[in-house]
Coordinates of C-alpha atoms in Angstrom, one line a residue:
X69 CA -108.7 -112.5 -11.4
X70 CA -108.9 -111.3 -14.9
X71 CA -105.9 -109.0 -14.3
X72 CA -104.0 -111.9 -12.9
X73 CA -104.8 -114.1 -15.9
X74 CA -103.7 -111.4 -18.3
X75 CA -100.5 -110.8 -16.3
X76 CA -99.7 -114.5 -16.2
X77 CA -100.4 -114.9 -20.0
X78 CA -98.2 -111.9 -20.7
X79 CA -95.4 -113.3 -18.5
X80 CA -95.6 -116.7 -20.2
X81 CA -95.5 -115.0 -23.6
X82 CA -92.4 -113.0 -22.7
X83 CA -90.7 -116.1 -21.3
X84 CA -91.4 -118.0 -24.5
X85 CA -90.1 -115.1 -26.6
X86 CA -87.0 -114.8 -24.5
X87 CA -86.2 -118.5 -24.9
X88 CA -87.0 -119.1 -28.6
X89 CA -87.2 -116.0 -30.7
X90 CA -85.0 -113.6 -28.9
X91 CA -81.5 -115.2 -29.2
X92 CA -81.4 -115.6 -33.0
X93 CA -83.2 -112.3 -33.6
X94 CA -80.7 -110.4 -31.4
X95 CA -77.8 -112.2 -33.1
X96 CA -79.0 -111.0 -36.5
X97 CA -79.7 -107.4 -35.3
X98 CA -76.3 -107.2 -33.5
X99 CA -74.3 -108.3 -36.6
X100 CA -76.4 -106.1 -38.9
X101 CA -76.2 -103.0 -36.7
X102 CA -72.5 -103.4 -36.0
X103 CA -71.6 -103.8 -39.7
X104 CA -73.9 -100.9 -40.6
X105 CA -72.5 -98.5 -38.1
X106 CA -68.9 -99.5 -38.9
X107 CA -69.6 -98.8 -42.5
X108 CA -71.3 -95.4 -41.6
X109 CA -68.3 -94.3 -39.4
X110 CA -65.9 -95.2 -42.3
X111 CA -68.0 -93.2 -44.8
X112 CA -68.6 -90.2 -42.7
X113 CA -64.9 -89.8 -42.0
X114 CA -64.4 -89.0 -45.7
X115 CA -66.8 -86.0 -45.5
X116 CA -65.9 -84.7 -42.0
X117 CA -67.5 -81.6 -40.5
X118 CA -68.7 -80.8 -36.9
X119 CA -72.2 -82.2 -37.5
X120 CA -70.8 -85.4 -39.0
X121 CA -68.3 -85.7 -36.2
X122 CA -71.2 -85.7 -33.7
X123 CA -72.9 -88.3 -35.9
X124 CA -69.8 -90.4 -35.9
X125 CA -69.6 -90.2 -32.1
X126 CA -73.3 -91.4 -31.9
X127 CA -72.5 -94.2 -34.4
X128 CA -69.6 -95.3 -32.2
X129 CA -72.0 -95.6 -29.3
X130 CA -74.4 -97.7 -31.4
X131 CA -71.5 -99.9 -32.7
X132 CA -70.2 -100.6 -29.2
X133 CA -73.8 -101.2 -28.0
X134 CA -74.3 -103.9 -30.7
X135 CA -71.0 -105.5 -29.9
X136 CA -71.8 -105.5 -26.2
X137 CA -75.3 -107.0 -26.7
X138 CA -73.7 -109.7 -29.0
X139 CA -71.3 -110.6 -26.2
X140 CA -74.0 -110.8 -23.5
X141 CA -76.2 -112.9 -25.8
X142 CA -73.4 -115.4 -26.5
X143 CA -72.6 -115.4 -22.8
X144 CA -76.1 -116.3 -21.8
X145 CA -76.3 -119.0 -24.5
X146 CA -73.0 -120.6 -23.5
X147 CA -73.8 -120.4 -19.8
X148 CA -77.5 -121.1 -19.6
X149 CA -78.2 -123.3 -22.6
X150 CA -74.8 -125.1 -23.3
X151 CA -73.9 -125.1 -19.5
X152 CA -70.2 -124.7 -20.2
X153 CA -68.5 -124.6 -16.8
X154 CA -65.9 -122.1 -18.1
X155 CA -68.6 -119.4 -18.0
X156 CA -69.4 -120.3 -14.3
X157 CA -66.1 -118.7 -13.1
X158 CA -65.9 -115.5 -11.1
X159 CA -63.9 -113.8 -13.9
X160 CA -66.5 -114.4 -16.5
X161 CA -69.3 -113.3 -14.1
X162 CA -67.4 -110.1 -13.5
X163 CA -67.1 -109.6 -17.3
X164 CA -70.9 -110.0 -17.5
X165 CA -71.3 -107.4 -14.7
X166 CA -69.2 -104.9 -16.8
X167 CA -71.2 -105.8 -19.9
X168 CA -74.6 -105.1 -18.1
X169 CA -73.3 -101.7 -16.8
X170 CA -71.7 -100.8 -20.2
X171 CA -75.1 -101.5 -22.0
X172 CA -76.8 -99.0 -19.8
X173 CA -74.0 -96.5 -20.2
X174 CA -73.9 -96.8 -24.0
X175 CA -77.6 -96.7 -24.4
X176 CA -77.8 -93.5 -22.3
X177 CA -74.9 -92.0 -24.3
X178 CA -76.9 -92.7 -27.5
X179 CA -80.0 -90.9 -26.2
X180 CA -77.9 -87.9 -25.0
X181 CA -76.4 -87.7 -28.5
X182 CA -79.8 -87.4 -30.0
X183 CA -80.7 -84.7 -27.5
X184 CA -77.5 -82.8 -28.4
X185 CA -78.3 -83.2 -32.1
X186 CA -81.7 -81.7 -31.6
X187 CA -80.2 -78.6 -29.8
X188 CA -77.5 -78.2 -32.5
X189 CA -80.1 -78.4 -35.3
X190 CA -82.4 -75.9 -33.6
X191 CA -79.7 -73.3 -33.3
X192 CA -78.5 -74.0 -36.8
X193 CA -81.9 -73.2 -38.1
X194 CA -82.0 -70.1 -36.0
X195 CA -78.7 -68.9 -37.4
X196 CA -79.8 -69.8 -40.9
X197 CA -82.7 -67.4 -40.7
X198 CA -80.5 -64.6 -39.3
X199 CA -78.5 -62.1 -41.4
X200 CA -75.2 -63.6 -40.4
X201 CA -76.3 -67.2 -41.4
X202 CA -73.1 -67.6 -43.5
X203 CA -70.9 -67.5 -40.4
X204 CA -70.5 -71.0 -39.0
X205 CA -71.3 -71.3 -35.3
X206 CA -71.1 -75.1 -34.8
X207 CA -67.4 -75.6 -34.9
X208 CA -65.1 -78.4 -33.9
X209 CA -64.3 -77.0 -30.5
X210 CA -68.0 -76.8 -29.7
X211 CA -68.5 -80.3 -31.0
X212 CA -65.6 -81.5 -28.8
X213 CA -67.1 -79.9 -25.7
X214 CA -70.5 -81.4 -26.4
X215 CA -69.1 -84.9 -26.8
X216 CA -67.0 -84.6 -23.6
X217 CA -70.0 -83.3 -21.7
X218 CA -72.1 -86.3 -22.9
X219 CA -69.6 -88.9 -21.9
X220 CA -68.8 -87.3 -18.5
X221 CA -72.5 -87.0 -17.7
X222 CA -73.2 -90.6 -18.6
X223 CA -70.2 -91.8 -16.6
X224 CA -71.4 -89.9 -13.5
X225 CA -75.0 -91.2 -13.8
X226 CA -73.7 -94.8 -14.4
X227 CA -71.7 -95.0 -11.1
X228 CA -74.7 -95.8 -8.9
X229 CA -76.1 -98.1 -11.7
X230 CA -72.9 -100.2 -11.5
X231 CA -73.4 -100.8 -7.8
X232 CA -77.0 -102.1 -8.3
X233 CA -75.8 -105.6 -9.0
X234 CA -73.0 -107.7 -7.6
X235 CA -71.3 -111.1 -8.3
X236 CA -72.4 -113.9 -6.0
X237 CA -71.5 -117.6 -5.7
X238 CA -74.0 -120.5 -5.8
X239 CA -73.1 -124.1 -4.8
X240 CA -74.3 -125.2 -8.3
X241 CA -76.4 -124.1 -11.2
X242 CA -79.6 -126.1 -10.7
X243 CA -81.0 -125.7 -14.3
X244 CA -77.8 -127.1 -15.7
X245 CA -77.5 -129.9 -13.1
X246 CA -80.9 -131.2 -14.1
X247 CA -79.7 -131.7 -17.7
X248 CA -76.0 -132.4 -16.9
X249 CA -75.6 -134.4 -13.7
X250 CA -71.8 -134.2 -13.9
X251 CA -72.0 -130.5 -13.1
X252 CA -73.3 -131.3 -9.6
X253 CA -71.4 -129.5 -6.8
X254 CA -69.7 -127.2 -9.4
X255 CA -69.8 -123.7 -8.0
X256 CA -71.3 -121.0 -10.2
X257 CA -70.8 -117.3 -10.0
X258 CA -73.8 -115.2 -11.2
X259 CA -75.0 -111.6 -11.1
X260 CA -77.3 -110.8 -8.2
X261 CA -79.2 -107.7 -7.2
X262 CA -78.0 -106.0 -4.1
X263 CA -80.0 -106.4 -0.9
X264 CA -80.3 -102.7 -0.5
X265 CA -83.9 -102.0 -1.4
X266 CA -83.4 -98.2 -1.3
X267 CA -80.5 -98.4 -3.8
X268 CA -82.5 -100.7 -6.1
X269 CA -85.4 -98.2 -6.2
X270 CA -83.1 -95.2 -6.6
X271 CA -81.3 -96.8 -9.5
X272 CA -84.6 -97.9 -11.1
X273 CA -85.9 -94.3 -11.1
X274 CA -82.6 -92.8 -12.0
X275 CA -82.3 -94.9 -15.1
X276 CA -85.9 -94.4 -16.3
X277 CA -85.9 -90.7 -15.6
X278 CA -82.4 -89.8 -17.1
X279 CA -82.5 -92.3 -19.9
X280 CA -86.2 -92.4 -20.9
X281 CA -88.7 -89.9 -19.5
X282 CA -86.8 -86.6 -19.3
X283 CA -85.0 -87.1 -22.7
X284 CA -88.3 -88.2 -24.4
X285 CA -90.2 -85.1 -23.1
X286 CA -87.3 -82.9 -24.1
X287 CA -87.2 -84.4 -27.6
X288 CA -90.9 -83.8 -27.9
X289 CA -90.4 -80.1 -27.1
X290 CA -87.4 -79.8 -29.4
X291 CA -89.3 -81.5 -32.2
X292 CA -92.0 -78.8 -32.0
X293 CA -89.5 -76.0 -31.8
X294 CA -87.5 -77.3 -34.8
X295 CA -90.6 -77.6 -36.9
X296 CA -91.6 -74.1 -36.0
X297 CA -88.2 -72.7 -36.8
X298 CA -88.1 -74.7 -40.0
X299 CA -91.4 -73.2 -41.0
X300 CA -90.1 -69.7 -40.2
X301 CA -87.1 -70.2 -42.4
X302 CA -89.2 -71.4 -45.3
X303 CA -91.4 -68.3 -45.0
X304 CA -88.5 -65.9 -44.8
X305 CA -86.6 -67.1 -47.8
X306 CA -86.5 -69.4 -50.7
X307 CA -83.0 -70.8 -49.8
X308 CA -84.1 -74.4 -49.6
X309 CA -85.2 -74.4 -53.3
X310 CA -82.4 -72.2 -54.7
X311 CA -79.3 -73.4 -52.9
X312 CA -77.9 -77.0 -53.1
X313 CA -76.2 -76.4 -49.7
X314 CA -79.4 -75.4 -48.0
X315 CA -81.2 -78.4 -49.6
X316 CA -78.6 -80.7 -48.0
X317 CA -79.1 -78.8 -44.7
X318 CA -82.9 -79.5 -45.1
X319 CA -82.3 -83.2 -45.7
X320 CA -80.1 -83.4 -42.6
X321 CA -82.8 -81.7 -40.5
X322 CA -85.3 -84.2 -41.7
X323 CA -83.0 -87.1 -40.8
X324 CA -82.4 -85.7 -37.3
X325 CA -86.1 -85.1 -36.8
X326 CA -86.8 -88.8 -37.8
X327 CA -84.1 -90.0 -35.4
X328 CA -85.7 -87.9 -32.6
X329 CA -89.2 -89.3 -33.5
X330 CA -87.9 -92.9 -33.4
X331 CA -86.3 -92.4 -30.0
X332 CA -89.5 -90.8 -28.6
X333 CA -91.6 -93.8 -29.8
X334 CA -89.1 -96.3 -28.3
X335 CA -88.2 -94.6 -25.0
X336 CA -91.3 -92.8 -23.9
X337 CA -93.6 -95.9 -23.5
X338 CA -90.9 -97.6 -21.4
X339 CA -90.6 -94.6 -19.2
X340 CA -94.3 -94.2 -18.8
X341 CA -94.6 -97.9 -18.0
X342 CA -92.2 -97.4 -15.0
X343 CA -94.7 -94.9 -13.5
X344 CA -97.3 -97.6 -12.9
X345 CA -96.4 -99.3 -9.6
X346 CA -97.8 -102.7 -10.2
X347 CA -95.9 -103.1 -13.6
X348 CA -92.4 -102.9 -12.0
X349 CA -92.2 -106.7 -12.2
X350 CA -93.5 -106.7 -15.8
X351 CA -91.0 -104.0 -16.8
X352 CA -88.2 -106.3 -15.6
X353 CA -89.6 -109.1 -17.5
X354 CA -89.7 -106.9 -20.6
X355 CA -85.9 -106.8 -20.6
X356 CA -85.4 -109.1 -23.6
X357 CA -88.0 -107.2 -25.6
X358 CA -86.5 -103.8 -24.7
X359 CA -83.1 -105.1 -25.7
X360 CA -84.5 -106.2 -29.1
X361 CA -86.2 -102.8 -29.6
X362 CA -82.9 -101.0 -28.7
X363 CA -81.0 -103.0 -31.3
X364 CA -83.7 -102.5 -33.9
X365 CA -83.5 -98.7 -33.3
X366 CA -79.8 -98.9 -33.9
X367 CA -80.4 -100.6 -37.3
X368 CA -83.1 -98.0 -38.1
X369 CA -80.6 -95.2 -37.5
X370 CA -78.2 -96.8 -40.0
X371 CA -81.1 -97.0 -42.5
X372 CA -81.8 -93.3 -42.0
X373 CA -78.2 -92.5 -42.7
X374 CA -78.4 -94.4 -46.0
X375 CA -81.7 -92.8 -47.1
X376 CA -80.7 -89.2 -46.4
X377 CA -77.0 -89.3 -47.6
X378 CA -76.3 -89.9 -51.2
X379 CA -72.6 -90.5 -50.5
X380 CA -73.4 -93.2 -47.9
X381 CA -75.8 -94.9 -50.4
X382 CA -73.1 -94.7 -53.2
X383 CA -70.5 -96.1 -50.9
X384 CA -72.9 -98.9 -49.9
X385 CA -73.5 -99.8 -53.6
X386 CA -69.7 -99.8 -54.2
X387 CA -69.0 -102.5 -51.7
X388 CA -67.6 -105.7 -53.2
X389 CA -70.6 -107.8 -52.2
X390 CA -73.2 -105.4 -53.7
X391 CA -71.0 -105.0 -56.9
X392 CA -70.8 -108.8 -57.3
X393 CA -74.6 -109.2 -56.9
X394 CA -75.3 -106.4 -59.4
X395 CA -72.9 -107.8 -61.9
X396 CA -74.4 -111.3 -61.5
X397 CA -77.9 -109.9 -62.0
X398 CA -76.9 -108.0 -65.1
X399 CA -75.3 -111.1 -66.6
X400 CA -78.4 -113.2 -65.9
X401 CA -80.6 -110.4 -67.4
X402 CA -78.4 -110.2 -70.5
X403 CA -78.5 -114.0 -71.0
X404 CA -82.3 -114.0 -70.7
X405 CA -82.6 -111.2 -73.2
X406 CA -80.4 -112.9 -75.7
X407 CA -82.3 -116.1 -75.4
X408 CA -85.6 -114.3 -75.8
X409 CA -84.3 -112.5 -78.9
X410 CA -83.2 -115.9 -80.4
X411 CA -86.6 -117.3 -79.7
X412 CA -88.3 -114.4 -81.4
X413 CA -85.9 -114.7 -84.4
X414 CA -86.6 -118.4 -84.5
X415 CA -90.3 -117.9 -84.7
X416 CA -89.8 -115.7 -87.7
X417 CA -87.6 -118.3 -89.4
X418 CA -90.2 -121.1 -89.1
X419 CA -90.6 -124.2 -87.0
X420 CA -87.7 -126.1 -88.4
X421 CA -85.2 -123.2 -88.1
X422 CA -86.6 -122.4 -84.6
X423 CA -85.9 -126.0 -83.5
X424 CA -82.3 -125.7 -84.8
X425 CA -81.7 -122.5 -82.9
X426 CA -83.1 -123.9 -79.6
X427 CA -81.1 -127.2 -80.1
X428 CA -77.9 -125.3 -80.6
X429 CA -78.6 -123.1 -77.6
X430 CA -79.2 -126.1 -75.4
X431 CA -76.0 -127.8 -76.7
X432 CA -74.0 -124.7 -75.7
X433 CA -75.6 -124.6 -72.3
X434 CA -74.8 -128.3 -71.7
X435 CA -71.1 -127.7 -72.7
X436 CA -71.0 -124.6 -70.4
X437 CA -72.4 -126.7 -67.5
X438 CA -69.9 -129.5 -68.1
X439 CA -67.0 -127.0 -67.8

């Protein structure tokens, strides 16, 4: 009974979150993440190299993921809350089917990019400690092969995931009919899970194993290996303190390690939750929360790019919006400093002179406001 009570309370809380907090929060995260990764892609293109090319590919996945989540959120809002009959059509339902499948594909591609970055960084550190460390090994052809392998693998895995759901027709949308009686007997096309129980279980485990458990365990192992290799490099030479190039290499390594750590924290608990049989229903109910965490991870990745790359930070500060805010702040600060200086000068002149200075300053302010 206690377990049932806790489960019911958890389900009620998740339902409340999905109906009240989730839509506006996802809207903010989608727009922020999309703008951030679009800015990152534009900036990284100006300092292109094989590693940045791989980061650009990962940012493209995150950008498309944010845009896709934005579309699905607006679709649910227009269909379920506003009850617009246009979104009841079969064409719109099929677009939502593509959106759901695309979300899984893009999320998996993002995880695979992090796995690829961990492998590339490990071998880069290994080459750095070797005698021929000046010879570049991660070239554009290797980067191209890695990116192609990622997308082909994701596409193959996503084929059975696409067949897990299908578009079905209902005579009417009951939730909308209760609020809008004029929608009675208006057919509604919606996504439905297939009746094949084996296919549903297979896809459930396929997604959690390939997208969460296996990559998370692999990233844990690679994190340990990279830290060990980084420690070996520090012991063998003083390059990280003498060379600007190697210091940048070290900063990039820390950024990749942080991204790996973030993905482990986000994906590993979700994969472990799927191993518990009686939480399968709960894991489905956690869909909105997992979606929010995925978008938050995308925003965190953009923040990591800004904290580790001076060029990205400088480009961010040079945007028109930030320049305007900094200029306005400087103008306000200068006016406050001038007014404080006048007040100090007035106090030295005496009470009568101080009153004249303050009065003249107020007159100028009123004329400025009237203009």
